[in-house]
Coordinates of C-alpha atoms in Angstrom, one line a residue:
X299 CA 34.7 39.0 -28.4
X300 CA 36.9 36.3 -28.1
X301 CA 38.2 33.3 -25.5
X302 CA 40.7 31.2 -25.1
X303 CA 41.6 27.9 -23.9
X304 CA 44.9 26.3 -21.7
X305 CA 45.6 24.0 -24.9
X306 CA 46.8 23.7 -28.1
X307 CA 44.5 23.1 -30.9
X308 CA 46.7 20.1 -32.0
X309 CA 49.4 18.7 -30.1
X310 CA 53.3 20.1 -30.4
X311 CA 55.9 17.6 -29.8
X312 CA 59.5 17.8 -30.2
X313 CA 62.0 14.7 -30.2
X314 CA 65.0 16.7 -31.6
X315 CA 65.3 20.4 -31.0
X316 CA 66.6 22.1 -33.7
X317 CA 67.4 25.6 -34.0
X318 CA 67.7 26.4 -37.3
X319 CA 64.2 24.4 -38.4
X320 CA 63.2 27.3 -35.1
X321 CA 64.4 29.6 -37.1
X322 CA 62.6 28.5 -40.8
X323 CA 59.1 27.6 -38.7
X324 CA 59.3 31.1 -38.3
X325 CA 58.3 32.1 -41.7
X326 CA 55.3 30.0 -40.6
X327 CA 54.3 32.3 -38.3
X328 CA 55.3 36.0 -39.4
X329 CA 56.1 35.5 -42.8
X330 CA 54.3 36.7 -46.2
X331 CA 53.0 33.0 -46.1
X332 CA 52.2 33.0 -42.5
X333 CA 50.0 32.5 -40.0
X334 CA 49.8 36.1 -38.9
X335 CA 48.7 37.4 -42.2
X336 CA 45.6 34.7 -42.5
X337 CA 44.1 35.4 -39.1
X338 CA 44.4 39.2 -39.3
X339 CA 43.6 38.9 -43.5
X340 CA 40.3 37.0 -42.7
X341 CA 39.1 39.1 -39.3
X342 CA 39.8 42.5 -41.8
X343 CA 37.8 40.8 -44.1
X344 CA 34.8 40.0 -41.8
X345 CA 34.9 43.4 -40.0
X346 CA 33.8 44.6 -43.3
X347 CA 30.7 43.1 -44.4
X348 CA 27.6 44.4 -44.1
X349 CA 24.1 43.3 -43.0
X350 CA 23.2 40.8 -44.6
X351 CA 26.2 38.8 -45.3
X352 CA 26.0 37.0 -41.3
X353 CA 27.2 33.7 -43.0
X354 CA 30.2 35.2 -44.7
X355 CA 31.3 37.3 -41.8
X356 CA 31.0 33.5 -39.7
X357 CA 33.0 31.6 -42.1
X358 CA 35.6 34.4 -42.3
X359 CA 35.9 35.0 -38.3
X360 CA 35.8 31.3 -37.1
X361 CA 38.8 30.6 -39.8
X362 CA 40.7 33.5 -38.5
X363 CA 40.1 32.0 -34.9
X364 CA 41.6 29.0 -35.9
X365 CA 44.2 31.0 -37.7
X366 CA 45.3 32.4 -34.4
X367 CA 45.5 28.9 -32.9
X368 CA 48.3 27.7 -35.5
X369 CA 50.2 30.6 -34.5
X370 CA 50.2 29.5 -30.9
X371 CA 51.2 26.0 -32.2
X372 CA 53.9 27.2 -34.6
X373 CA 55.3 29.4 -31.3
X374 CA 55.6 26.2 -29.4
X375 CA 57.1 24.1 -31.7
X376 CA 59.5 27.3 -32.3
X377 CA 60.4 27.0 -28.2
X378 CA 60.2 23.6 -28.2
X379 CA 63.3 23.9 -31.0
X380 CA 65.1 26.1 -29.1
X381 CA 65.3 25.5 -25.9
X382 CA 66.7 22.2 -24.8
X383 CA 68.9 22.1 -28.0
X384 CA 72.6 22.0 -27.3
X385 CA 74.7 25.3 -26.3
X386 CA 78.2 24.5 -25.0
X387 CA 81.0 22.8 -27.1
X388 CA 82.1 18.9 -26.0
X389 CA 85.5 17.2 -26.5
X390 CA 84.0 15.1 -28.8
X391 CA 84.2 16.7 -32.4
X392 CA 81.4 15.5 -33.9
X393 CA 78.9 16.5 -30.5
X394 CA 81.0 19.6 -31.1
X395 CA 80.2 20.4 -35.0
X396 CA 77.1 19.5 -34.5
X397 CA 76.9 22.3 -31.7
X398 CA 78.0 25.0 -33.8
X399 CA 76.2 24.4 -36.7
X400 CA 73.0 24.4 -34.2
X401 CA 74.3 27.7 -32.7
X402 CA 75.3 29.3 -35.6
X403 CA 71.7 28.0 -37.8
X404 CA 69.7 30.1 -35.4
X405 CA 67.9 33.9 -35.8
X406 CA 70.7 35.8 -33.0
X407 CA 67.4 37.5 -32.1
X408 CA 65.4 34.6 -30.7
X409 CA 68.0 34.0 -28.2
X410 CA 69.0 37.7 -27.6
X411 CA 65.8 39.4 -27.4
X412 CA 62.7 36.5 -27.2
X413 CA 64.7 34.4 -24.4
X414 CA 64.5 31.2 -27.0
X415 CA 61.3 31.6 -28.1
X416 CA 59.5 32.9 -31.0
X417 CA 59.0 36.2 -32.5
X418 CA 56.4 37.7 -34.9
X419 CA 59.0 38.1 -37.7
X420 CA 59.9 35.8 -40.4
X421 CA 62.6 33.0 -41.3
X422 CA 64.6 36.2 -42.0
X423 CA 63.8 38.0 -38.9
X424 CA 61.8 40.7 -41.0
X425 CA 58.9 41.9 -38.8
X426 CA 55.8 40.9 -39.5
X427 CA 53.6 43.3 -42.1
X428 CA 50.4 44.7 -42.5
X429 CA 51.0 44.8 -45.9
X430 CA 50.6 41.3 -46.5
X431 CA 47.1 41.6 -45.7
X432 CA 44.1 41.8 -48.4
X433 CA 41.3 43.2 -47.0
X434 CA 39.5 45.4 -49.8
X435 CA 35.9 45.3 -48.0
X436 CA 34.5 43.6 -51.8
X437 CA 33.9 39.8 -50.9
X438 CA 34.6 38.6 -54.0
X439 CA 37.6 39.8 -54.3
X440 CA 38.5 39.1 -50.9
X441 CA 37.9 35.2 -51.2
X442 CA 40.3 35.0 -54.3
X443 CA 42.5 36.8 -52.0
X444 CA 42.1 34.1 -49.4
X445 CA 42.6 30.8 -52.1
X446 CA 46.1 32.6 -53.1
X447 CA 46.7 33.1 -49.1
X448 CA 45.8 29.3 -48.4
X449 CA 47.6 28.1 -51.6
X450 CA 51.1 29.7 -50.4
X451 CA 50.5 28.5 -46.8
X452 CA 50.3 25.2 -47.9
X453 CA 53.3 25.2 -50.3
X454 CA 55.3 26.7 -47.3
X455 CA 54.0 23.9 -44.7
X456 CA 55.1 21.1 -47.6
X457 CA 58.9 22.3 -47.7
X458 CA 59.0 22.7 -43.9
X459 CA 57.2 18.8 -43.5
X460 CA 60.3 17.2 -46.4
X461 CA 62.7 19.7 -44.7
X462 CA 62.4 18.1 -40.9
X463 CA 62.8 14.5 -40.3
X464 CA 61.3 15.1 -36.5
X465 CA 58.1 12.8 -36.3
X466 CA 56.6 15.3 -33.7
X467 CA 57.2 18.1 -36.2
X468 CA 56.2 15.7 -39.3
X469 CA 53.3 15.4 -37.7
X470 CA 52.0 19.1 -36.7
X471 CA 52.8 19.6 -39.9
X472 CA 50.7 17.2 -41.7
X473 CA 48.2 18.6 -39.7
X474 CA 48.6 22.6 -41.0
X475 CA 48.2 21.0 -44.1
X476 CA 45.4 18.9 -44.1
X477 CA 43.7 22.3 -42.6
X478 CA 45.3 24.6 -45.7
X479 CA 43.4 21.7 -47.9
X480 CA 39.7 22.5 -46.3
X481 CA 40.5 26.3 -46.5
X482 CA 41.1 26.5 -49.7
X483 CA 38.2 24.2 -50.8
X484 CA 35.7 26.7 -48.2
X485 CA 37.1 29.6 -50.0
X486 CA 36.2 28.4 -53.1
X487 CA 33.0 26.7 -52.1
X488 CA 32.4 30.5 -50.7
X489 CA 33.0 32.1 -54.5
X490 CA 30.7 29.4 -56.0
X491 CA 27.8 30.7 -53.5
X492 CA 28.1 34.2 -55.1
X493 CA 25.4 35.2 -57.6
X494 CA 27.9 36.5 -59.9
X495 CA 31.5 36.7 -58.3
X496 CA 33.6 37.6 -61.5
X497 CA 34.8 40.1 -62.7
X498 CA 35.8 41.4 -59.3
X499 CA 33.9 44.3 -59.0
X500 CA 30.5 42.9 -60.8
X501 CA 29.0 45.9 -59.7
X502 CA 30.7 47.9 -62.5
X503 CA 28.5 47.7 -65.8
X504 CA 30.5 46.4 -68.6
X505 CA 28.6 48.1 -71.1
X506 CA 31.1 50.7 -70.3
X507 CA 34.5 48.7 -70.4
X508 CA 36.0 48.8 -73.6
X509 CA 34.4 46.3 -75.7
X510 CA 37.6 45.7 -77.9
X511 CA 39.9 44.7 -75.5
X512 CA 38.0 43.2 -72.4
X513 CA 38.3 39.6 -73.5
X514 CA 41.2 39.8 -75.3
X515 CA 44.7 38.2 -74.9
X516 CA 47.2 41.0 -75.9
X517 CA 50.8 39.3 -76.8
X518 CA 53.9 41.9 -76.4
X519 CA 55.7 40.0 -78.6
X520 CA 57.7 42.2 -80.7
X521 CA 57.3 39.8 -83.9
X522 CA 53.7 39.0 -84.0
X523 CA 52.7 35.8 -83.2
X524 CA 49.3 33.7 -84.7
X525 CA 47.1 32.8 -82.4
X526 CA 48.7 29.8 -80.3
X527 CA 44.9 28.4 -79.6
X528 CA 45.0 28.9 -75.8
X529 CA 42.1 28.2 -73.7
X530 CA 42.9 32.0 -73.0
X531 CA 42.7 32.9 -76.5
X532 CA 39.9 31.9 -77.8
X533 CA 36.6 30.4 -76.7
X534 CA 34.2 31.5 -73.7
X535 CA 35.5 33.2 -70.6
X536 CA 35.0 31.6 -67.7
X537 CA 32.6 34.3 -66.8
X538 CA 30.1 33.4 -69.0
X539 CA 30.0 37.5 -70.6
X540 CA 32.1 37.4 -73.6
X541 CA 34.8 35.7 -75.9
X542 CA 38.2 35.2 -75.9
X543 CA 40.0 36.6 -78.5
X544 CA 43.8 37.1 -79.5
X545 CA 45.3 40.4 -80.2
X546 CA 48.6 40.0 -82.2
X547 CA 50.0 43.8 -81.1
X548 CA 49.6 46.2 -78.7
X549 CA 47.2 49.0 -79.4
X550 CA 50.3 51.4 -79.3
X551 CA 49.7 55.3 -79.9
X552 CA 51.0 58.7 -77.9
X553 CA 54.3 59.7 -76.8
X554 CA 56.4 58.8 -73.8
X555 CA 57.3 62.4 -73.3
X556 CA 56.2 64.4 -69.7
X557 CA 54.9 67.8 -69.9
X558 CA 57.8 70.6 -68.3
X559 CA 57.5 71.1 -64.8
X560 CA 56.8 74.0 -62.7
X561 CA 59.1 76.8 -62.9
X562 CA 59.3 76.3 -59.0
X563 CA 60.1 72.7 -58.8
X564 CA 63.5 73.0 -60.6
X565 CA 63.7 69.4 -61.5
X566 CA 65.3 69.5 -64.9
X567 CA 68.9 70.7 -65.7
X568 CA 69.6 72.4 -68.8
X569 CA 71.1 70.0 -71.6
X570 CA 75.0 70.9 -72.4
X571 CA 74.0 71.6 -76.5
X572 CA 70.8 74.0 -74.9
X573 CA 73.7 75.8 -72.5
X574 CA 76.1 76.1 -75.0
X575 CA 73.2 77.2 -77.7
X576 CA 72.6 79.6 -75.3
X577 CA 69.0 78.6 -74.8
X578 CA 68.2 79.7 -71.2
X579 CA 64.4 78.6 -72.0
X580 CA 65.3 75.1 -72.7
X581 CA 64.1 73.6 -69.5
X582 CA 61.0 76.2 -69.1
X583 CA 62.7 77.3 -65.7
X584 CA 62.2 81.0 -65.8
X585 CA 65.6 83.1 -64.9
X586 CA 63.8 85.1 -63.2
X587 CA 65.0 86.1 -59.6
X588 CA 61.4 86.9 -57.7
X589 CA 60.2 83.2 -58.0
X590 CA 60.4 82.9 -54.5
X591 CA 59.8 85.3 -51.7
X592 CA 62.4 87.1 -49.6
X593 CA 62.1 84.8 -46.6
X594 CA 62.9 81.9 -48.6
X595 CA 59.4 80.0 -48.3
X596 CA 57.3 78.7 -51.8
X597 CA 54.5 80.9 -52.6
X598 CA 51.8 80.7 -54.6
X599 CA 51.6 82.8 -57.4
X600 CA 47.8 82.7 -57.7
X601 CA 47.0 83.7 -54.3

């Protein structure tokens, strides 16, 4: 169940509108570091716990709800950017560069098809994605998910802030930010409240990985290397279950080669030296003429 209020969650002012700084908020709000892909990311997330886990699913659905209130500030501040910029050429050149390169910085589409206002696509106009989201129903997982999520956001909401030299826009920006700080300090706080968060899944017993190369760094140099004493290569892992260790080579064994297809997929040509050898069997596609039936559709020869 969910409400809503006739207000922003932080005020949206614009003393400059600016088209093209429309058209990079958008990535804000539709992109792979956007808005979108929190609020749906965090609500997937919660839909998925179990009984149980009522503190978890809380955290994870009153974030997304808050998620879904940047994207309504993000849309304003796209509008507010939009409309009220200037449209029509002056006599005066430099009101009249400044004109086009507003025109001309915009997404077409925002003016064609959202009437100046945003759109769930990206800076690029790219529709927004499902496949952003990382929702894989195990909370540990998820939460790691959610610090790399936060950590992007935040990146993004830094280049837009030194990219704008609006004070409204500096400042709904510093506020994005100071909210991607607590996120990613919640998520984190979250993973530190798990008995045993790592390795993502804990549930699989490790008596079963392979012993040999579970806490090892592999190098793929091609001249081997010593070991460079990296906290990565030697020492305890962070999980507290085993040892670093350093690997100098790839294991390395087996062949590259795929078994011959089906006689019915016909996927390989012969090789010139096989045709002109003669060697009609070089493929393994049989020359045989009954492969198929007499109205044209794949059978199975087994049936």
């Amino acid at each position: 169940m969910f409400f809503q209020e006739p207000e922003l969650q932080y005020e949206v002012t614009v003393e400059e509108p600016d088209p093209h700084f429309a058209k990079l908020l958008q990535q804000a709000i539709g992109g792979q570091e956007g808005e979108m892909r929190v609020a749906m990311q965090y609500m997937f997330q919660a839909w998925a716990l179990p009984e149980g886990y009522e503190e978890y699913r809380n955290l994870l659905m009153e974030t997304a709800a808050e998620e879904l209130g940047h994207i309504e500030m993000l849309a304003t501040a796209v509008t507010k950017n939009l409309r009220g910029s200037a449209k029509q050429m002056s006599d005066d050149a430099e009101e009249t560069a400044a004109t086009a390169a507003a025109m001309t910085g915009q997404n077409p589409r925002q003016f064609l098809s959202a009437g100046e206002s945003a759109m769930p696509v990206d800076s690029n106009g790219v529709p927004f994605t499902g496949n952003y989201i990382v929702a894989s129903g195990n909370l540990a997982g998820d939460l790691y998910a959610n610090v790399m999520s936060e950590a992007t956001g935040r990146t993004l909401a830094t280049r837009l802030y030194e990219y704008t030299d609006d004070p409204g826009m500096k400042d709904m920006l510093a506020y994005l930010i100071a909210r991607d700080t607590m996120h990613q300090n919640q998520w984190l706080e979250a993973l530190e409240s798990l008995d045993d968060p790592v390795p993502v899944p804990a549930s699989f017993p490790q008596e079963q990985e392979n012993q040999e190369y579970n806490y090892a760094f592999m190098s793929t140099r091609r001249e081997q290397q010593p070991d460079p004493g990296y906290p990565w290569t030697q020492g305890e892992a962070p999980d507290g279950k085993g040892q670093f260790s350093y690997l100098p080579e790839q294991p390395g064994d087996g062949e590259v080669i795929a078994p011959q297809p089906s006689p019915m997929t016909n996927d390989t040509p012969s090789r010139p030296d096989d045709a002109a050898a003669g060697d009609s069997n070089a493929t393994g596609i049989s020359e045989t003429t009954d492969s198929k039936p007499s109205d044209g559709n794949a059978t199975d020869s087994n049936q």
